[in-house]
PDB file of C-alpha atoms in Angstrom:
ATOM      1  CA  MET G   1     117.877-119.502 151.940  1.00 36.00           C
ATOM      2  CA  PRO G   2     120.022-122.548 151.226  1.00 38.00           C
ATOM      3  CA  LEU G   3     123.722-121.853 150.657  1.00 34.00           C
ATOM      4  CA  LYS G   4     123.557-118.275 151.958  1.00 33.00           C
ATOM      5  CA  THR G   5     125.510-119.324 155.001  1.00 35.00           C
ATOM      6  CA  ILE G   6     127.456-122.148 153.359  1.00 33.00           C
ATOM      7  CA  LEU G   7     130.844-121.337 154.821  1.00 29.00           C
ATOM      8  CA  PHE G   8     129.739-120.067 158.216  1.00 33.00           C
ATOM      9  CA  ALA G   9     128.015-123.379 158.899  1.00 34.00           C
ATOM     10  CA  ALA G  10     130.316-125.838 157.134  1.00 33.00           C
ATOM     11  CA  ALA G  11     133.393-124.584 158.982  1.00 31.00           C
ATOM     12  CA  ALA G  12     131.906-125.333 162.383  1.00 34.00           C
ATOM     13  CA  PHE G  13     132.674-129.057 162.302  1.00 34.00           C
ATOM     14  CA  LEU G  14     136.025-129.501 160.533  1.00 32.00           C
ATOM     15  CA  LEU G  15     137.675-132.730 161.639  1.00 31.00           C
ATOM     16  CA  LEU G  16     141.243-132.666 160.289  1.00 32.00           C
ATOM     17  CA  ALA G  17     143.836-135.167 161.546  1.00 36.00           C
ATOM     18  CA  ALA G  18     147.081-133.481 162.629  1.00 39.00           C
ATOM     19  CA  THR G  19     149.597-133.471 165.482  1.00 65.00           C
ATOM     20  CA  ASN G  20     148.074-130.263 166.755  1.00 78.00           C
ATOM     21  CA  PRO G  21     144.322-130.913 166.585  1.00 82.00           C
ATOM     22  CA  LYS G  22     143.709-127.290 165.568  1.00 84.00           C
ATOM     23  CA  THR G  23     146.226-127.228 162.709  1.00 85.00           C
ATOM     24  CA  GLY G  24     144.526-126.457 159.414  1.00 86.00           C
ATOM     25  CA  LYS G  25     141.175-125.652 160.957  1.00 87.00           C
ATOM     26  CA  ILE G  26     139.245-122.449 160.405  1.00 89.00           C
ATOM     27  CA  LYS G  27     140.174-119.798 162.963  1.00 92.00           C
ATOM     28  CA  THR G  28     138.098-116.816 161.830  1.00 92.00           C
ATOM     29  CA  ILE G  29     135.616-115.907 159.102  1.00 91.00           C
ATOM     30  CA  TYR G  30     134.860-112.264 158.319  1.00 91.00           C
ATOM     31  CA  SER G  31     131.647-111.472 156.405  1.00 90.00           C
ATOM     32  CA  SER G  32     131.271-108.125 154.663  1.00 90.00           C
ATOM     33  CA  ARG G  33     127.518-108.629 154.402  1.00 85.00           C
ATOM     34  CA  TYR G  34     127.089-108.798 158.166  1.00 84.00           C
ATOM     35  CA  GLY G  35     130.138-106.694 159.069  1.00 88.00           C
ATOM     36  CA  ASP G  36     131.040-109.352 161.603  1.00 88.00           C
ATOM     37  CA  THR G  37     133.768-111.880 162.371  1.00 91.00           C
ATOM     38  CA  LEU G  38     133.193-115.409 163.653  1.00 89.00           C
ATOM     39  CA  THR G  39     135.976-116.908 165.788  1.00 91.00           C
ATOM     40  CA  TYR G  40     136.234-120.684 166.257  1.00 91.00           C
ATOM     41  CA  LYS G  41     137.794-122.472 169.235  1.00 92.00           C
ATOM     42  CA  TYR G  42     138.518-126.202 169.581  1.00 91.00           C
ATOM     43  CA  ASP G  43     139.061-128.636 172.435  1.00 90.00           C
ATOM     44  CA  ALA G  44     142.065-130.931 172.997  1.00 90.00           C
ATOM     45  CA  SER G  45     140.554-133.488 170.614  1.00 88.00           C
ATOM     46  CA  GLY G  46     140.110-130.947 167.842  1.00 88.00           C
ATOM     47  CA  ARG G  47     136.341-130.709 168.232  1.00 88.00           C
ATOM     48  CA  ILE G  48     134.620-127.350 168.003  1.00 89.00           C
ATOM     49  CA  SER G  49     134.137-125.952 171.516  1.00 92.00           C
ATOM     50  CA  GLU G  50     133.003-122.381 170.888  1.00 91.00           C
ATOM     51  CA  VAL G  51     131.871-120.049 168.110  1.00 89.00           C
ATOM     52  CA  ALA G  52     131.760-116.350 168.957  1.00 88.00           C
ATOM     53  CA  SER G  53     131.227-113.186 166.948  1.00 87.00           C
ATOM     54  CA  ASP G  54     132.381-109.614 167.431  1.00 87.00           C
ATOM     55  CA  ARG G  55     128.737-108.544 167.639  1.00 82.00           C
ATOM     56  CA  GLY G  56     127.876-110.777 170.583  1.00 83.00           C
ATOM     57  CA  TYR G  57     126.825-114.124 169.132  1.00 82.00           C
ATOM     58  CA  LEU G  58     128.064-117.110 171.171  1.00 86.00           C
ATOM     59  CA  SER G  59     127.603-120.884 170.901  1.00 87.00           C
ATOM     60  CA  THR G  60     129.310-123.434 173.135  1.00 91.00           C
ATOM     61  CA  TYR G  61     129.462-127.210 172.604  1.00 92.00           C
ATOM     62  CA  ILE G  62     129.451-130.067 175.125  1.00 93.00           C
ATOM     63  CA  TYR G  63     130.259-133.655 174.049  1.00 94.00           C
ATOM     64  CA  LYS G  64     128.761-136.650 175.871  1.00 92.00           C
ATOM     65  CA  ALA G  65     129.199-140.076 174.223  1.00 90.00           C
ATOM     66  CA  ASN G  66     126.889-139.979 171.185  1.00 91.00           C
ATOM     67  CA  ILE G  67     125.288-136.649 172.113  1.00 94.00           C
ATOM     68  CA  ILE G  68     126.415-133.083 171.402  1.00 92.00           C
ATOM     69  CA  ILE G  69     124.741-130.221 173.254  1.00 92.00           C
ATOM     70  CA  GLU G  70     124.969-126.736 171.771  1.00 89.00           C
ATOM     71  CA  LYS G  71     124.004-123.813 173.957  1.00 88.00           C
ATOM     72  CA  ILE G  72     123.316-120.541 172.163  1.00 81.00           C
ATOM     73  CA  LYS G  73     123.466-117.229 173.961  1.00 79.00           C
ATOM     74  CA  GLY G  74     119.926-115.934 174.328  1.00 68.00           C
ATOM     75  CA  GLY G  75     118.099-119.073 175.377  1.00 66.00           C
ATOM     76  CA  SER G  76     118.364-121.807 172.728  1.00 76.00           C
ATOM     77  CA  THR G  77     119.655-125.315 173.480  1.00 84.00           C
ATOM     78  CA  VAL G  78     120.289-127.728 170.605  1.00 87.00           C
ATOM     79  CA  THR G  79     120.726-131.426 171.362  1.00 91.00           C
ATOM     80  CA  MET G  80     122.279-133.482 168.533  1.00 91.00           C
ATOM     81  CA  PHE G  81     122.130-137.297 168.552  1.00 93.00           C
ATOM     82  CA  LEU G  82     124.842-139.123 166.593  1.00 93.00           C
ATOM     83  CA  ASN G  83     124.466-142.415 164.721  1.00 94.00           C
ATOM     84  CA  SER G  84     126.999-145.277 164.651  1.00 93.00           C
ATOM     85  CA  ARG G  85     128.983-143.534 161.890  1.00 92.00           C
ATOM     86  CA  GLY G  86     129.385-140.348 163.915  1.00 91.00           C
ATOM     87  CA  PHE G  87     126.942-138.320 161.818  1.00 92.00           C
ATOM     88  CA  VAL G  88     124.044-136.387 163.319  1.00 91.00           C
ATOM     89  CA  ASP G  89     121.003-138.665 163.164  1.00 93.00           C
ATOM     90  CA  SER G  90     118.571-136.109 164.596  1.00 92.00           C
ATOM     91  CA  LEU G  91     118.446-132.947 166.660  1.00 89.00           C
ATOM     92  CA  VAL G  92     116.068-130.998 168.835  1.00 87.00           C
ATOM     93  CA  ASP G  93     116.209-127.205 169.213  1.00 81.00           C
ATOM     94  CA  ILE G  94     114.378-125.780 172.212  1.00 72.00           C
ATOM     95  CA  ASP G  95     114.344-121.973 172.175  1.00 64.00           C
ATOM     96  CA  SER G  96     112.686-120.333 175.151  1.00 51.00           C
ATOM     97  CA  SER G  97     113.036-116.855 173.658  1.00 51.00           C
ATOM     98  CA  ARG G  98     111.463-117.427 170.233  1.00 47.00           C
ATOM     99  CA  ILE G  99     108.821-114.808 169.465  1.00 45.00           C
ATOM    100  CA  THR G 100     107.088-113.236 166.476  1.00 44.00           C
ATOM    101  CA  THR G 101     106.715-109.518 165.826  1.00 46.00           C
ATOM    102  CA  LEU G 102     104.171-108.025 163.405  1.00 49.00           C
ATOM    103  CA  ILE G 103     105.162-104.584 162.086  1.00 51.00           C
ATOM    104  CA  PRO G 104     102.856-102.694 159.663  1.00 55.00           C
ATOM    105  CA  ASP G 105     104.701-101.402 156.600  1.00 57.00           C
ATOM    106  CA  PRO G 106     103.800 -97.692 156.206  1.00 59.00           C
ATOM    107  CA  ASN G 107     105.212 -97.661 152.656  1.00 63.00           C
ATOM    108  CA  GLY G 108     103.334-100.741 151.474  1.00 59.00           C
ATOM    109  CA  PRO G 109      99.754-101.489 150.439  1.00 56.00           C
ATOM    110  CA  PRO G 110      97.098-101.464 153.174  1.00 57.00           C
ATOM    111  CA  GLY G 111      97.154-104.520 155.387  1.00 54.00           C
ATOM    112  CA  VAL G 112     100.695-105.606 154.467  1.00 51.00           C
ATOM    113  CA  THR G 113     103.199-106.184 157.263  1.00 47.00           C
ATOM    114  CA  ARG G 114     106.953-106.478 157.188  1.00 45.00           C
ATOM    115  CA  ARG G 115     108.626-109.903 157.126  1.00 40.00           C
ATOM    116  CA  LEU G 116     107.445-112.181 159.928  1.00 38.00           C
ATOM    117  CA  GLY G 117     109.345-114.683 161.988  1.00 40.00           C
ATOM    118  CA  ILE G 118     112.725-114.870 163.644  1.00 38.00           C
ATOM    119  CA  LYS G 119     115.944-113.921 161.857  1.00 34.00           C
ATOM    120  CA  ARG G 120     118.433-116.148 163.709  1.00 34.00           C
ATOM    121  CA  ILE G 121     120.417-118.477 161.432  1.00 33.00           C
ATOM    122  CA  PHE G 122     121.205-121.853 163.002  1.00 32.00           C
ATOM    123  CA  PRO G 123     125.021-122.202 162.978  1.00 32.00           C
ATOM    124  CA  TYR G 124     124.793-125.988 162.638  1.00 30.00           C
ATOM    125  CA  ALA G 125     122.608-125.720 159.539  1.00 31.00           C
ATOM    126  CA  GLY G 126     125.158-126.560 156.860  1.00 32.00           C
ATOM    127  CA  ASP G 127     124.979-125.267 153.308  1.00 31.00           C
ATOM    128  CA  HIS G 128     121.485-126.504 152.561  1.00 29.00           C
ATOM    129  CA  LEU G 129     119.325-126.417 155.663  1.00 31.00           C
ATOM    130  CA  LEU G 130     116.856-123.743 156.639  1.00 33.00           C
ATOM    131  CA  SER G 131     116.329-121.165 159.314  1.00 36.00           C
ATOM    132  CA  LEU G 132     112.791-120.409 160.436  1.00 36.00           C
ATOM    133  CA  GLY G 133     113.214-116.891 159.068  1.00 36.00           C
ATOM    134  CA  ASP G 134     114.127-118.280 155.637  1.00 35.00           C
ATOM    135  CA  ILE G 135     110.973-120.353 155.321  1.00 34.00           C
ATOM    136  CA  GLY G 136     108.640-117.684 156.673  1.00 35.00           C
ATOM    137  CA  ILE G 137     107.131-119.709 159.485  1.00 35.00           C
ATOM    138  CA  ASN G 138     105.354-117.740 162.165  1.00 35.00           C
ATOM    139  CA  PRO G 139     106.916-119.350 165.260  1.00 36.00           C
ATOM    140  CA  GLN G 140     104.719-117.728 167.893  1.00 38.00           C
ATOM    141  CA  SER G 141     104.012-120.212 170.714  1.00 40.00           C
ATOM    142  CA  ILE G 142     106.291-122.750 168.985  1.00 40.00           C
ATOM    143  CA  VAL G 143     109.374-123.458 171.069  1.00 49.00           C
ATOM    144  CA  GLY G 144     110.507-126.821 169.681  1.00 65.00           C
ATOM    145  CA  VAL G 145     112.181-127.482 166.337  1.00 78.00           C
ATOM    146  CA  SER G 146     113.427-130.963 165.457  1.00 86.00           C
ATOM    147  CA  LYS G 147     115.217-132.425 162.435  1.00 89.00           C
ATOM    148  CA  LYS G 148     115.960-135.887 161.073  1.00 92.00           C
ATOM    149  CA  PHE G 149     118.859-136.669 158.702  1.00 93.00           C
ATOM    150  CA  ILE G 150     119.046-139.552 156.194  1.00 94.00           C
ATOM    151  CA  TYR G 151     122.342-140.714 154.622  1.00 95.00           C
ATOM    152  CA  ASP G 152     123.253-143.071 151.775  1.00 95.00           C
ATOM    153  CA  ASP G 153     125.642-146.028 152.022  1.00 95.00           C
ATOM    154  CA  GLN G 154     128.600-143.781 151.129  1.00 93.00           C
ATOM    155  CA  GLY G 155     127.830-141.355 153.947  1.00 93.00           C
ATOM    156  CA  TYR G 156     126.350-138.480 151.931  1.00 93.00           C
ATOM    157  CA  LEU G 157     123.307-136.662 153.282  1.00 92.00           C
ATOM    158  CA  THR G 158     120.336-137.428 151.031  1.00 94.00           C
ATOM    159  CA  GLN G 159     117.367-136.057 152.959  1.00 93.00           C
ATOM    160  CA  GLU G 160     116.598-133.664 155.807  1.00 91.00           C
ATOM    161  CA  ARG G 161     113.242-133.458 157.528  1.00 91.00           C
ATOM    162  CA  SER G 162     112.246-130.451 159.623  1.00 86.00           C
ATOM    163  CA  TYR G 163     109.464-130.610 162.192  1.00 84.00           C
ATOM    164  CA  LEU G 164     107.638-128.012 164.243  1.00 75.00           C
ATOM    165  CA  ALA G 165     105.761-129.230 167.312  1.00 69.00           C
ATOM    166  CA  GLY G 166     106.151-132.788 165.992  1.00 76.00           C
ATOM    167  CA  LYS G 167     104.595-132.051 162.578  1.00 79.00           C
ATOM    168  CA  LEU G 168     106.588-132.467 159.355  1.00 86.00           C
ATOM    169  CA  GLU G 169     106.911-129.015 157.781  1.00 83.00           C
ATOM    170  CA  VAL G 170     109.868-129.077 155.368  1.00 86.00           C
ATOM    171  CA  THR G 171     111.949-131.686 153.543  1.00 90.00           C
ATOM    172  CA  ALA G 172     115.113-131.263 151.481  1.00 90.00           C
ATOM    173  CA  ASP G 173     116.080-134.100 149.111  1.00 93.00           C
ATOM    174  CA  HIS G 174     119.620-134.146 147.686  1.00 94.00           C
ATOM    175  CA  VAL G 175     120.996-135.714 144.523  1.00 94.00           C
ATOM    176  CA  ILE G 176     124.681-136.657 144.868  1.00 94.00           C
ATOM    177  CA  GLU G 177     126.880-136.919 141.760  1.00 94.00           C
ATOM    178  CA  ASN G 178     130.627-137.520 141.795  1.00 91.00           C
ATOM    179  CA  GLY G 179     130.852-136.634 145.463  1.00 92.00           C
ATOM    180  CA  ASN G 180     129.004-133.324 145.178  1.00 93.00           C
ATOM    181  CA  ILE G 181     125.454-132.129 145.766  1.00 91.00           C
ATOM    182  CA  ALA G 182     124.310-131.805 142.146  1.00 94.00           C
ATOM    183  CA  SER G 183     120.802-130.623 142.971  1.00 93.00           C
ATOM    184  CA  TYR G 184     118.165-130.617 145.674  1.00 91.00           C
ATOM    185  CA  ILE G 185     114.505-129.847 146.084  1.00 92.00           C
ATOM    186  CA  ILE G 186     112.921-128.242 149.140  1.00 89.00           C
ATOM    187  CA  LYS G 187     109.266-129.018 149.786  1.00 89.00           C
ATOM    188  CA  TYR G 188     107.058-127.072 152.192  1.00 85.00           C
ATOM    189  CA  PHE G 189     104.072-128.754 153.811  1.00 83.00           C
ATOM    190  CA  PHE G 190     102.870-126.015 156.114  1.00 73.00           C
ATOM    191  CA  ALA G 191     100.256-123.318 155.599  1.00 66.00           C
ATOM    192  CA  ASP G 192     100.728-120.647 158.245  1.00 61.00           C
ATOM    193  CA  THR G 193      97.860-118.462 159.461  1.00 63.00           C
ATOM    194  CA  VAL G 194      98.915-114.922 160.316  1.00 62.00           C
ATOM    195  CA  VAL G 195      96.834-112.148 161.862  1.00 66.00           C
ATOM    196  CA  ALA G 196      97.998-108.726 160.671  1.00 65.00           C
ATOM    197  CA  VAL G 197      96.725-105.275 161.605  1.00 70.00           C
ATOM    198  CA  ASN G 198      95.662-103.054 158.711  1.00 70.00           C
ATOM    199  CA  PRO G 199      97.523 -99.743 159.335  1.00 70.00           C
ATOM    200  CA  VAL G 200      94.757 -97.751 157.595  1.00 75.00           C
ATOM    201  CA  THR G 201      91.616 -99.252 159.147  1.00 78.00           C
ATOM    202  CA  ASN G 202      93.237-100.736 162.280  1.00 77.00           C
ATOM    203  CA  GLU G 203      91.229-103.865 161.602  1.00 78.00           C
ATOM    204  CA  LYS G 204      92.730-107.330 161.805  1.00 74.00           C
ATOM    205  CA  ASP G 205      93.293-109.245 158.573  1.00 71.00           C
ATOM    206  CA  ILE G 206      93.763-113.018 158.531  1.00 69.00           C
ATOM    207  CA  LYS G 207      96.314-114.148 155.958  1.00 67.00           C
ATOM    208  CA  ILE G 208      97.413-117.611 154.859  1.00 66.00           C
ATOM    209  CA  VAL G 209     101.140-117.902 154.165  1.00 64.00           C
ATOM    210  CA  LYS G 210     102.574-120.752 152.089  1.00 69.00           C
ATOM    211  CA  ASN G 211     105.988-120.930 150.474  1.00 71.00           C
ATOM    212  CA  ASP G 212     106.531-122.253 146.957  1.00 77.00           C
ATOM    213  CA  ASN G 213     108.651-125.385 146.714  1.00 85.00           C
ATOM    214  CA  MET G 214     112.222-124.664 145.635  1.00 86.00           C
ATOM    215  CA  PHE G 215     114.473-126.545 143.210  1.00 89.00           C
ATOM    216  CA  CYS G 216     118.220-125.835 143.089  1.00 89.00           C
ATOM    217  CA  LYS G 217     120.976-126.912 140.698  1.00 92.00           C
ATOM    218  CA  LEU G 218     124.634-126.596 141.638  1.00 92.00           C
ATOM    219  CA  LYS G 219     127.900-126.461 139.693  1.00 94.00           C
ATOM    220  CA  TYR G 220     131.427-126.891 141.007  1.00 94.00           C
ATOM    221  CA  VAL G 221     134.833-125.409 140.171  1.00 92.00           C
ATOM    222  CA  PRO G 222     136.699-127.945 137.983  1.00 90.00           C
ATOM    223  CA  GLY G 223     139.773-129.328 139.717  1.00 87.00           C
ATOM    224  CA  LYS G 224     139.361-127.320 142.929  1.00 90.00           C
ATOM    225  CA  THR G 225     139.132-129.442 146.064  1.00 90.00           C
ATOM    226  CA  ASN G 226     136.942-128.291 148.922  1.00 88.00           C
ATOM    227  CA  SER G 227     139.538-127.116 151.447  1.00 85.00           C
ATOM    228  CA  LEU G 228     136.987-125.834 153.960  1.00 84.00           C
ATOM    229  CA  ALA G 229     135.570-129.138 155.223  1.00 72.00           C
ATOM    230  CA  THR G 230     137.021-132.610 154.768  1.00 57.00           C
ATOM    231  CA  SER G 231     134.558-134.251 157.135  1.00 59.00           C
ATOM    232  CA  ALA G 232     131.323-133.170 158.752  1.00 76.00           C
ATOM    233  CA  LEU G 233     128.815-134.229 161.376  1.00 84.00           C
ATOM    234  CA  PHE G 234     126.094-134.059 158.717  1.00 87.00           C
ATOM    235  CA  GLY G 235     127.643-136.624 156.379  1.00 90.00           C
ATOM    236  CA  LYS G 236     130.466-136.333 153.892  1.00 89.00           C
ATOM    237  CA  ALA G 237     131.113-132.823 152.624  1.00 87.00           C
ATOM    238  CA  SER G 238     131.053-132.084 148.895  1.00 89.00           C
ATOM    239  CA  LYS G 239     134.433-132.809 147.307  1.00 91.00           C
ATOM    240  CA  GLY G 240     134.527-129.663 145.194  1.00 92.00           C
ATOM    241  CA  LEU G 241     134.060-125.944 145.757  1.00 92.00           C
ATOM    242  CA  ALA G 242     130.658-124.681 144.611  1.00 91.00           C
ATOM    243  CA  SER G 243     130.857-122.246 141.692  1.00 94.00           C
ATOM    244  CA  GLN G 244     127.194-121.573 140.974  1.00 94.00           C
ATOM    245  CA  MET G 245     123.708-122.257 142.309  1.00 91.00           C
ATOM    246  CA  VAL G 246     120.533-121.718 140.263  1.00 90.00           C
ATOM    247  CA  GLU G 247     117.169-121.574 142.046  1.00 87.00           C
ATOM    248  CA  TYR G 248     113.780-122.320 140.524  1.00 87.00           C
ATOM    249  CA  ASP G 249     110.196-122.638 141.574  1.00 83.00           C
ATOM    250  CA  ALA G 250     110.026-126.430 141.869  1.00 80.00           C
ATOM    251  CA  GLU G 251     106.725-126.591 139.972  1.00 78.00           C
ATOM    252  CA  ARG G 252     108.106-124.512 137.066  1.00 72.00           C
ATOM    253  CA  ALA G 253     111.720-125.669 137.010  1.00 60.00           C
ATOM    254  CA  LEU G 254     112.125-125.170 133.249  1.00 60.00           C
ATOM    255  CA  GLN G 255     111.296-121.466 133.317  1.00 59.00           C
ATOM    256  CA  ILE G 256     114.861-120.165 133.455  1.00 58.00           C
ATOM    257  CA  SER G 257     113.692-116.542 133.455  1.00 60.00           C
ATOM    258  CA  ASP G 258     112.255-117.079 136.933  1.00 64.00           C
ATOM    259  CA  SER G 259     115.548-118.286 138.356  1.00 80.00           C
ATOM    260  CA  THR G 260     118.026-116.724 140.727  1.00 85.00           C
ATOM    261  CA  VAL G 261     121.718-117.327 140.018  1.00 90.00           C
ATOM    262  CA  THR G 262     124.239-117.202 142.852  1.00 90.00           C
ATOM    263  CA  THR G 263     127.893-117.198 141.771  1.00 93.00           C
ATOM    264  CA  PHE G 264     130.853-118.059 144.000  1.00 93.00           C
ATOM    265  CA  ARG G 265     134.439-116.962 143.259  1.00 94.00           C
ATOM    266  CA  TYR G 266     137.494-117.729 145.386  1.00 95.00           C
ATOM    267  CA  THR G 267     141.053-116.691 146.131  1.00 96.00           C
ATOM    268  CA  PHE G 268     143.574-119.106 147.655  1.00 95.00           C
ATOM    269  CA  ASP G 269     146.556-118.965 150.000  1.00 94.00           C
ATOM    270  CA  ASP G 270     149.956-120.562 149.353  1.00 93.00           C
ATOM    271  CA  ARG G 271     148.614-123.900 150.622  1.00 92.00           C
ATOM    272  CA  GLN G 272     145.687-123.797 148.176  1.00 91.00           C
ATOM    273  CA  ARG G 273     143.183-123.238 150.960  1.00 92.00           C
ATOM    274  CA  VAL G 274     140.342-120.812 150.373  1.00 93.00           C
ATOM    275  CA  SER G 275     141.365-117.386 151.651  1.00 95.00           C
ATOM    276  CA  SER G 276     138.323-115.469 150.412  1.00 95.00           C
ATOM    277  CA  LEU G 277     134.921-116.127 148.894  1.00 93.00           C
ATOM    278  CA  ILE G 278     133.082-113.557 146.781  1.00 94.00           C
ATOM    279  CA  LYS G 279     129.379-114.247 146.358  1.00 91.00           C
ATOM    280  CA  THR G 280     127.166-112.392 143.885  1.00 92.00           C
ATOM    281  CA  VAL G 281     123.461-112.821 143.132  1.00 89.00           C
ATOM    282  CA  SER G 282     121.532-112.155 139.932  1.00 88.00           C
ATOM    283  CA  SER G 283     117.757-112.533 139.861  1.00 79.00           C
ATOM    284  CA  THR G 284     114.735-111.393 137.905  1.00 66.00           C
ATOM    285  CA  PRO G 285     114.441-107.591 138.240  1.00 61.00           C
ATOM    286  CA  GLY G 286     111.529-106.355 140.286  1.00 57.00           C
ATOM    287  CA  PRO G 287     110.506-104.151 143.186  1.00 55.00           C
ATOM    288  CA  TRP G 288     111.639-106.792 145.717  1.00 57.00           C
ATOM    289  CA  ASN G 289     115.005-107.479 144.084  1.00 60.00           C
ATOM    290  CA  SER G 290     117.618-107.632 146.847  1.00 69.00           C
ATOM    291  CA  ASP G 291     120.651-108.866 144.916  1.00 72.00           C
ATOM    292  CA  ALA G 292     122.990-106.270 146.400  1.00 76.00           C
ATOM    293  CA  GLN G 293     121.911-107.162 149.933  1.00 75.00           C
ATOM    294  CA  GLU G 294     122.528-110.863 149.277  1.00 79.00           C
ATOM    295  CA  ALA G 295     126.069-110.339 147.975  1.00 87.00           C
ATOM    296  CA  ASP G 296     128.901-111.109 150.378  1.00 89.00           C
ATOM    297  CA  THR G 297     132.671-111.377 150.625  1.00 92.00           C
ATOM    298  CA  CYS G 298     134.114-113.686 153.278  1.00 92.00           C
ATOM    299  CA  HIS G 299     137.747-113.821 154.405  1.00 94.00           C
ATOM    300  CA  PHE G 300     139.212-116.908 156.122  1.00 93.00           C
ATOM    301  CA  ARG G 301     142.091-117.414 158.555  1.00 93.00           C
ATOM    302  CA  TYR G 302     143.388-120.789 159.726  1.00 92.00           C
ATOM    303  CA  TYR G 303     145.221-122.140 162.764  1.00 90.00           C
TER     304      TYR G 303
END
């Protein structure tokens, strides 16, 4: 879901000018939700060269003129193409190991399976892009994901387009106000066909899966500058630190009772950099409410 990995992704491409190219950059991020620590390494020019986690995740980055190649442990290769301003114009993700697993849910109604699709979160996804797992796409036999990025004259990202096998599946349109992402709407164009095995009858059921379009509004902490990213490969970063995000069904955006509210609170070090982020979620109560699982506390260390 957008913003769930806001700091993990945004920190990957900090470009801060200093005598030591690493000075002021993120060194580690610990997430209580995942019980894991990400460690960032940089090359002699201050560009990200490696992201590794205690639990075995590893991405390495190779820079060639206007191309960046990211290799992810496990089989995925992401090729990013930069425009004349140094922002990512488009990317292609080829993942030779992408598969789908269907698991009947013994505690659910007949014919219902557990969540489908991969769970890997793309580390280059920023605070507003999507993983395949987030959007529920069944990626079986699909090994190519591509994205296109549109920017305004000031350098802010205004639209992202996600494609599967060359077909437009998802768009995210951003509204920028005062240097921050004030709101965005995610539109889904796909209708996925899934074959699930009924655990009672052992017969196959054909199901059509389609996500509702999502509308999000964001608020920012007054007077608090975003110390986590001053520049980014996906356009200018928001100037302020996000304080709240409210999610709606895009077709029923005025029904506040249907919304999910994510709140962000921060602590700061003696240089006014973010030292910790506490995220809480409050949504409409129900049998699928997972607010506690979505909550997270992240701790940051800098070079």
